[in-house]
C-alpha positions as semicolon CSV with decimal commas, in nm:
position;residue;x (nm);y (nm);z (nm)
1;X;7,566;5,398;8,448
2;X;7,354;5,311;8,144
3;X;7,012;5,230;8,140
4;X;6,807;5,023;7,848
5;X;6,458;5,058;7,787
6;X;6,310;4,822;8,040
7;X;6,473;4,999;8,309
8;X;6,293;5,318;8,226
9;X;5,972;5,147;8,169
10;X;6,020;4,964;8,491
11;X;6,054;5,263;8,686
12;X;5,843;5,526;8,463
13;X;5,563;5,307;8,328
14;X;5,471;5,168;7,984
15;X;5,533;5,408;7,683
16;X;5,210;5,367;7,535
17;X;5,019;5,227;7,846
18;X;4,767;5,517;7,788
19;X;4,609;5,517;8,124
20;X;4,694;5,295;8,429
21;X;4,465;5,411;8,672
22;X;4,203;5,197;8,885
23;X;3,868;5,313;8,829
24;X;3,747;5,588;9,058
25;X;3,408;5,802;9,120
26;X;3,313;6,046;8,868
27;X;3,364;6,395;8,926
28;X;3,235;6,721;8,746
29;X;3,613;6,798;8,590
30;X;3,622;6,454;8,484
31;X;3,367;6,579;8,194
32;X;3,583;6,591;7,817
33;X;3,639;6,905;7,676
34;X;3,366;6,920;7,394
35;X;3,500;6,880;7,024
36;X;3,458;7,178;6,809
37;X;3,475;6,939;6,491
38;X;3,143;6,872;6,292
39;X;3,094;6,506;6,314
40;X;2,952;6,348;6,027
41;X;2,688;6,047;6,054
42;X;2,835;5,720;5,936
43;X;2,733;5,525;5,639
44;X;2,583;5,237;5,820
45;X;2,472;5,261;6,209
46;X;2,652;4,994;6,360
47;X;2,571;4,787;6,721
48;X;2,905;4,852;6,901
49;X;3,019;4,717;7,213
50;X;3,312;4,895;7,387
51;X;3,506;4,706;7,653
52;X;3,575;4,990;7,906
53;X;3,449;5,343;7,811
54;X;3,448;5,536;8,142
55;X;3,809;5,592;8,176
56;X;4,082;5,840;7,990
57;X;3,988;5,738;7,609
58;X;3,661;5,579;7,672
59;X;3,415;5,895;7,698
60;X;3,536;6,041;7,389
61;X;3,519;5,734;7,206
62;X;3,176;5,681;7,358
63;X;3,055;6,015;7,261
64;X;3,200;6,008;6,928
65;X;3,054;5,683;6,823
66;X;2,700;5,769;6,957
67;X;2,719;6,114;6,749
68;X;2,801;5,918;6,440
69;X;2,465;5,726;6,470
70;X;2,564;5,387;6,632
71;X;2,410;5,192;6,889
72;X;2,667;5,177;7,206
73;X;2,695;4,932;7,461
74;X;2,979;4,961;7,743
75;X;3,107;4,685;7,978
76;X;3,249;4,821;8,295
77;X;3,256;4,709;8,674
78;X;3,032;5,032;8,725
79;X;3,241;5,232;8,939
80;X;3,176;5,502;8,706
81;X;2,839;5,607;8,514
82;X;2,843;5,588;8,166
83;X;2,954;5,900;7,963
84;X;2,638;5,957;7,737
85;X;2,305;5,902;7,837
86;X;2,210;5,707;7,539
87;X;2,487;5,445;7,590
88;X;2,368;5,112;7,736
89;X;2,574;5,036;8,019
90;X;2,641;4,671;8,117
91;X;2,801;4,571;8,449
92;X;3,032;4,286;8,526
93;X;3,410;4,194;8,584
94;X;3,632;4,093;8,315
95;X;3,848;3,887;8,575
96;X;3,508;3,681;8,652
97;X;3,161;3,806;8,579
98;X;3,065;3,813;8,185
99;X;2,721;3,724;8,242
100;X;2,574;4,059;8,128
101;X;2,729;3,999;7,809
102;X;2,573;3,652;7,752
103;X;2,314;3,595;7,450
104;X;2,382;3,951;7,310
105;X;2,501;3,986;6,954
106;X;2,705;4,317;6,820
107;X;2,851;4,395;6,486
108;X;3,192;4,532;6,648
109;X;3,382;4,504;6,949
110;X;3,629;4,788;7,070
111;X;3,830;4,656;7,359
112;X;4,036;4,954;7,496
113;X;4,092;4,850;7,874
114;X;4,238;4,497;7,869
115;X;4,516;4,449;8,123
116;X;4,572;4,075;8,144
117;X;4,590;3,853;7,836
118;X;4,338;3,619;8,013
119;X;4,056;3,893;7,970
120;X;4,135;3,887;7,595
121;X;4,111;3,511;7,587
122;X;3,777;3,496;7,774
123;X;3,632;3,791;7,596
124;X;3,703;3,654;7,233
125;X;3,609;3,319;7,331
126;X;3,269;3,477;7,438
127;X;3,233;3,700;7,141
128;X;3,390;3,548;6,849
129;X;3,062;3,387;6,724
130;X;2,845;3,693;6,809
131;X;3,047;3,991;6,694
132;X;3,200;4,028;6,320
133;X;3,496;4,213;6,366
134;X;3,685;4,312;6,694
135;X;3,949;4,627;6,739
136;X;4,211;4,549;7,026
137;X;4,404;4,868;7,165
138;X;4,737;4,761;7,235
139;X;5,067;4,939;7,274
140;X;5,372;5,008;7,100
141;X;5,533;4,874;7,424
142;X;5,475;4,535;7,268
143;X;5,813;4,593;7,066
144;X;6,140;4,432;7,201
145;X;6,345;4,744;7,041
146;X;6,626;4,849;7,318
147;X;6,649;5,197;7,402
148;X;6,976;5,370;7,339
149;X;6,969;5,502;7,686
150;X;7,154;5,766;7,805
151;X;7,488;5,900;7,641
152;X;7,309;5,996;7,308
153;X;7,305;6,345;7,284
154;X;7,446;6,324;6,892
155;X;7,265;6,021;6,804
156;X;6,943;6,145;6,649
157;X;6,663;5,939;6,467
158;X;6,552;6,092;6,128
159;X;6,389;5,810;6,013
160;X;6,143;5,533;6,199
161;X;6,292;5,214;6,284
162;X;5,991;5,052;6,455
163;X;5,708;4,934;6,194
164;X;5,417;4,701;6,247
165;X;5,615;4,386;6,193
166;X;5,894;4,449;6,380
167;X;5,984;4,206;6,665
168;X;5,748;4,181;6,951
169;X;5,793;4,034;7,309
170;X;5,747;3,681;7,323
171;X;5,747;3,429;7,674
172;X;6,083;3,383;7,792
173;X;6,177;3,017;7,882
174;X;5,985;2,856;8,193
175;X;5,695;3,113;8,136
176;X;5,341;2,892;8,082
177;X;5,007;3,015;8,048
178;X;4,838;3,140;8,327
179;X;5,150;3,280;8,429
180;X;5,171;3,710;8,491
181;X;5,319;3,877;8,209
182;X;5,478;4,216;8,220
183;X;5,317;4,508;8,016
184;X;5,461;4,452;7,674
185;X;5,448;4,079;7,682
186;X;5,084;4,091;7,795
187;X;4,975;4,308;7,504
188;X;5,179;4,071;7,274
189;X;5,020;3,789;7,403
190;X;4,661;3,950;7,408
191;X;4,721;4,072;7,051
192;X;4,777;3,673;6,914
193;X;4,472;3,550;7,108
194;X;4,233;3,826;6,930
195;X;4,382;3,739;6,579
196;X;4,357;3,354;6,650
197;X;3,969;3,436;6,751
198;X;3,872;3,628;6,483
199;X;4,110;3,569;6,177
200;X;4,094;3,833;5,913
201;X;3,809;4,032;6,126
202;X;4,067;4,196;6,366
203;X;4,218;4,503;6,411
204;X;4,526;4,597;6,637
205;X;4,605;4,932;6,751
206;X;4,912;4,991;6,918
207;X;4,900;5,380;7,064
208;X;5,239;5,568;7,182
209;X;5,192;5,836;7,451
210;X;4,834;5,926;7,474
211;X;4,784;6,297;7,601
212;X;4,527;6,548;7,598
213;X;4,214;6,673;7,817
214;X;4,115;6,393;8,083
215;X;4,488;6,268;8,094
216;X;4,577;6,244;8,487
217;X;4,898;6,067;8,451
218;X;5,090;6,418;8,363
219;X;5,310;6,233;8,149
220;X;5,251;6,492;7,889
221;X;5,049;6,772;8,065
222;X;5,357;6,864;8,230
223;X;5,472;7,073;7,963
224;X;5,167;7,289;7,842
225;X;5,121;7,344;8,225
226;X;5,501;7,451;8,281
227;X;5,548;7,638;7,983
228;X;5,212;7,834;8,002
229;X;5,360;7,988;8,370
230;X;5,651;8,140;8,151
231;X;6,016;8,225;8,281
232;X;6,319;8,003;8,204
233;X;6,223;7,625;8,143
234;X;6,463;7,324;8,162
235;X;6,457;7,147;7,828
236;X;6,637;6,842;7,820
237;X;6,907;6,708;7,606
238;X;6,937;6,719;7,203
239;X;6,669;6,957;7,042
240;X;6,661;6,737;6,750
241;X;6,537;6,387;6,942
242;X;6,227;6,250;6,791
243;X;5,908;6,258;6,984
244;X;5,594;6,134;6,938
245;X;5,211;6,186;7,085
246;X;4,840;6,119;6,980
247;X;4,544;6,345;7,116
248;X;4,331;6,091;7,269
249;X;4,031;6,223;7,075
250;X;4,228;6,179;6,753
251;X;4,294;5,813;6,857
252;X;3,936;5,722;6,962
253;X;3,763;5,889;6,667
254;X;3,986;5,711;6,442
255;X;3,939;5,361;6,638
256;X;3,546;5,415;6,560
257;X;3,600;5,474;6,191
258;X;3,830;5,134;6,195
259;X;3,539;4,958;6,307
260;X;3,325;5,144;6,046
261;X;3,539;5,051;5,789
262;X;3,628;4,675;5,909
263;X;3,986;4,784;5,873
264;X;4,225;4,490;5,976
265;X;4,599;4,440;6,080
266;X;4,850;4,577;6,308
267;X;4,900;4,946;6,325
268;X;5,074;5,210;6,517
269;X;4,858;5,496;6,648
270;X;5,057;5,761;6,723
271;X;5,150;6,115;6,551
272;X;5,179;6,360;6,443
273;X;5,173;6,363;6,024
274;X;5,549;6,382;6,001
275;X;5,854;6,379;6,227
276;X;5,855;6,621;6,520
277;X;6,149;6,718;6,739
278;X;6,124;6,759;7,100
279;X;6,233;7,158;7,014
280;X;5,910;7,136;6,788
281;X;5,687;7,033;7,040
282;X;5,788;7,239;7,296
283;X;5,811;7,559;7,100
284;X;5,490;7,443;6,955
285;X;5,338;7,434;7,309
286;X;5,469;7,752;7,371
287;X;5,309;7,926;7,065
288;X;4,961;7,801;7,191
289;X;5,026;8,019;7,509
290;X;5,081;8,387;7,577
291;X;5,367;8,339;7,832
292;X;5,696;8,487;7,810
293;X;5,889;8,156;7,813
294;X;6,253;8,094;7,755
295;X;6,405;7,737;7,710
296;X;6,758;7,632;7,839
297;X;6,857;7,300;7,658
298;X;7,066;7,117;7,912
299;X;7,274;6,813;7,795
300;X;7,165;6,460;7,884
301;X;7,501;6,354;8,048
302;X;7,433;6,654;8,292
303;X;7,060;6,540;8,354
304;X;7,198;6,214;8,457
305;X;7,492;6,323;8,686
306;X;7,200;6,540;8,852
307;X;7,000;6,196;8,852
308;X;6,670;6,311;8,677
309;X;6,472;6,046;8,514
310;X;6,362;6,019;8,155
311;X;5,974;5,979;8,128
312;X;5,922;6,066;8,521
313;X;6,109;6,410;8,623
314;X;6,111;6,480;8,228
315;X;5,775;6,347;8,111
316;X;5,740;6,250;7,713
317;X;6,120;6,225;7,690
318;X;6,347;5,957;7,678
319;X;6,686;5,995;7,502
320;X;6,732;5,815;7,154
321;X;6,431;5,602;7,224
322;X;6,368;5,409;6,926
323;X;5,953;5,409;7,022
324;X;5,949;5,776;7,023
325;X;5,957;5,761;6,670
326;X;5,777;5,471;6,501
327;X;5,625;5,413;6,156
328;X;5,252;5,543;6,144
329;X;5,192;5,503;5,763
330;X;4,976;5,238;5,775
331;X;4,782;5,408;6,013
332;X;4,781;5,726;5,848
333;X;4,641;5,529;5,515
334;X;4,347;5,364;5,739
335;X;4,214;5,725;5,789
336;X;4,425;5,818;6,123
337;X;4,429;6,215;6,128
338;X;4,544;6,476;6,384
339;X;4,432;6,764;6,534
340;X;4,709;7,073;6,603
341;X;4,920;7,060;6,869
342;X;4,800;7,427;6,952
343;X;4,417;7,257;6,990
344;X;4,564;6,985;7,186
345;X;4,782;7,226;7,445
346;X;4,478;7,490;7,450
347;X;4,204;7,230;7,541
348;X;4,453;7,029;7,786
349;X;4,496;7,365;7,959
350;X;4,124;7,416;7,968
351;X;4,094;7,072;8,142
352;X;4,385;7,110;8,361
353;X;4,253;7,479;8,533
354;X;3,929;7,302;8,604
355;X;4,110;7,006;8,818
356;X;4,108;7,030;9,195
357;X;4,396;7,235;9,350
358;X;4,492;6,884;9,548
359;X;4,553;6,730;9,233
360;X;4,718;7,007;9,063
361;X;4,934;7,054;9,342
362;X;5,076;6,714;9,357
363;X;5,129;6,598;8,971
364;X;5,219;6,257;8,923
365;X;5,500;6,318;8,662
366;X;5,721;6,589;8,635
367;X;5,991;6,778;8,870
368;X;5,875;7,035;9,104
369;X;5,952;7,376;9,033
370;X;6,217;7,418;9,277
371;X;6,397;7,137;9,152
372;X;6,397;7,256;8,805
373;X;6,549;7,556;8,960
374;X;6,834;7,400;9,162
375;X;6,920;7,184;8,812
376;X;6,904;7,543;8,609
377;X;7,147;7,688;8,861
378;X;7,381;7,410;8,896
379;X;7,433;7,443;8,515
380;X;7,455;7,782;8,479
381;X;7,706;7,740;8,738
382;X;7,906;7,474;8,535
383;X;7,922;7,723;8,245
384;X;8,125;7,989;8,447
């Protein structure tokens, strides 16, 4: 049985969705890991409006912008407190209550939590005459490129085929304005709305898989946590398959600098600088731990026969997926930089160990240790 990218995304969540979790009360372990980087002041302070600011990528964005010397306002439903005491917190709802934004002006808007193209339509209509520059956080899930799916053990991407100009989702026949839109289409429609409202003054950022401290989806955290436990680790498929991730702090700091520099156009926001294979990622994670870990690489056809699910049982992995290796050259040219994989791993593990035991016992992605052991045992038996 073959599966295409839509099948994967329908069952496991969009590749570049970031964090699709409803707002929850703040808890002590939600506090982001402090950055060890020295933050320089921006050349010119700005008034920044951040749509969101209290979820996964928001807090570090807020804190970094304030450290850069900017005046920051966040707009949320008020289910969590502002992540910094100096941030102005406006309460409203992107569905039906924008009154707190009326009569105000800002230099730039950073829209990082849009989950409905109608939200983008409302906010841009409201802000297009009172904001100079609009940065919209989209997703690489806007691209229509089909997954290579199962059976691609030997089909490896050595050069990216997806650029910022690649084909995006468009409405199918019969769709009309006001209808619901799947995630990729929703983001693509929102991008168009932003460009139309801010011609020549809009920047679209399309992240890949966003990782690092604060990520409660476990879509990448599974690997550092599992590898740090040591022992035999099941590694999926061809070690040469490409993989891309971005630390949420690298992404959010860059977004602030994008606004400072008034960068425009469309950019894929993932990393690292060069091509990273699945093997490089897993061995790199191991190098940041002290665990005695070995990897057993199990072929894709065997994993499929065992009914393991890419992106779910085996997080941050879809065999031969075009969206796991996209062109980021324009983002790098626009100033995107990257922490080391070791730093992301170490900080993630520090954050993870502060999580409540109940959450650690019930991860949202990844297979159980028992299931991993079963599959490994079956693989070894098959080898005689």
